[in-house]
Amino acid sequence: MANDELILTPEGYKQLEEELRELKGPKRKALAERLKVAISYGDLRENSEYHSAKEEQAFMETRILQLERMLRTAKVVSPDEAGDGSVQIGSTVLVHDLEFDEKIEYRIVSPAEANVGENKISYESPLGKELIGKKAGDKVSVTAPMGVIEYKVLEVKS
């Protein structure tokens, strides 16, 4: 994989496209209106509303460029490409935490899509790295700050 290539699930690609559409459309328009109003207040040197809007505009334009670059270099992968039942990017994996005796379901995604609150973990995370290529019945060990955590893969869904 090339260093500048970004691996995404189809859903992740769609999310980035939607964010870009939102930024280039409604959000840009709203910010332009905000700037217009701030300019109408007069003296720009001491106009905090104007400076705030300009700062937000800079952040937004940087994010637009970042999203465009990400989408341009993205490689969209589907978990069923391997077809052998192993964990791939995009797979949903049910694991059993052997220490705490609990079942947890994770979706393996790219770093750009990772969201711990939604149980979406990056394939670059310690657990994600260990799970890639594993099949139901396999065990993995992950070194964490509190020690080694062992999991058993119960199910792999595409």
XYZ file of C-alpha atoms in Angstrom, residues 30-155:
126
model
C -23.711 30.254 5.518
C -20.171 31.330 6.302
C -20.138 33.767 3.364
C -23.328 35.323 4.733
C -21.783 35.528 8.203
C -18.746 37.311 6.759
C -20.970 39.711 4.828
C -22.831 40.650 8.027
C -19.582 41.007 9.991
C -18.117 43.312 7.331
C -21.219 45.476 7.534
C -20.359 46.215 11.191
C -17.531 48.457 10.018
C -13.926 48.710 11.240
C -12.452 45.267 10.605
C -9.406 45.777 12.858
C -11.472 45.433 16.026
C -14.329 43.377 14.640
C -14.287 40.107 16.591
C -17.181 38.647 14.573
C -15.216 39.196 11.352
C -12.011 37.672 12.754
C -13.927 34.681 14.124
C -15.606 34.075 10.759
C -12.278 34.393 8.893
C -10.699 31.861 11.265
C -13.608 29.465 10.745
C -13.289 29.966 6.997
C -9.608 29.012 7.110
C -10.389 25.828 9.065
C -13.209 24.938 6.689
C -11.137 25.472 3.541
C -8.323 23.364 5.023
C -10.804 20.567 5.767
C -12.178 20.783 2.213
C -8.673 20.367 0.789
C -8.007 17.486 3.181
C -11.245 15.712 2.206
C -10.579 16.197 -1.505
C -7.100 14.678 -1.098
C -8.474 11.773 0.956
C -11.163 10.978 -1.617
C -8.689 11.297 -4.498
C -6.292 8.765 -2.931
C -8.908 6.470 -1.414
C -9.048 2.779 -2.151
C -12.502 1.442 -1.351
C -12.502 -2.144 -0.120
C -15.291 -4.545 0.706
C -14.755 -7.236 3.334
C -16.126 -9.958 1.077
C -13.216 -9.570 -1.374
C -11.214 -12.220 0.517
C -14.198 -14.579 0.611
C -12.521 -16.934 3.082
C -14.331 -15.874 6.268
C -11.339 -14.021 7.658
C -11.423 -10.592 9.268
C -10.853 -7.845 6.697
C -11.307 -4.093 6.607
C -15.058 -3.582 6.734
C -15.757 -6.833 8.607
C -17.898 -6.914 11.720
C -16.302 -9.163 14.316
C -17.881 -10.615 17.437
C -15.183 -11.322 20.020
C -15.237 -12.741 23.513
C -13.085 -10.889 26.047
C -11.745 -13.857 28.009
C -10.725 -11.845 31.088
C -14.023 -10.026 31.611
C -16.171 -12.785 30.082
C -18.051 -10.419 27.787
C -18.925 -10.398 24.106
C -18.147 -7.280 22.086
C -18.880 -6.556 18.438
C -16.420 -4.394 16.496
C -16.357 -3.154 12.933
C -12.870 -2.957 11.421
C -12.468 0.319 9.536
C -9.800 2.754 8.369
C -8.246 5.259 10.790
C -10.353 7.995 9.127
C -13.564 6.139 10.026
C -12.655 4.913 13.520
C -15.102 5.827 16.280
C -14.760 4.003 19.595
C -18.220 5.143 20.695
C -19.709 3.237 17.746
C -17.340 0.235 18.214
C -15.590 1.066 14.934
C -11.897 0.331 15.394
C -9.052 1.054 13.031
C -7.172 -1.754 11.353
C -4.080 0.104 12.621
C -5.159 -0.117 16.290
C -3.537 -2.820 18.431
C -6.704 -4.953 18.433
C -7.428 -4.215 14.773
C -3.921 -5.344 13.762
C -4.345 -8.600 15.671
C -7.799 -9.327 14.246
C -6.965 -8.813 10.545
C -6.784 -12.201 8.852
C -8.212 -14.143 11.803
C -11.217 -16.463 11.560
C -13.920 -17.650 13.953
C -12.330 -19.768 16.671
C -8.954 -17.977 16.586
C -7.565 -16.326 19.710
C -5.674 -13.037 19.795
C -3.660 -11.302 22.508
C -3.367 -7.544 22.693
C -0.904 -5.681 24.896
C -2.652 -2.812 26.656
C -1.493 -0.443 29.430
C -3.198 -2.676 32.002
C -1.596 -5.836 30.618
C -2.301 -8.447 27.986
C -5.943 -8.847 26.976
C -7.026 -12.058 25.295
C -9.946 -12.369 22.915
C -11.515 -15.261 21.072
C -13.063 -14.539 17.667
C -16.612 -15.875 17.767
C -18.008 -14.664 14.440
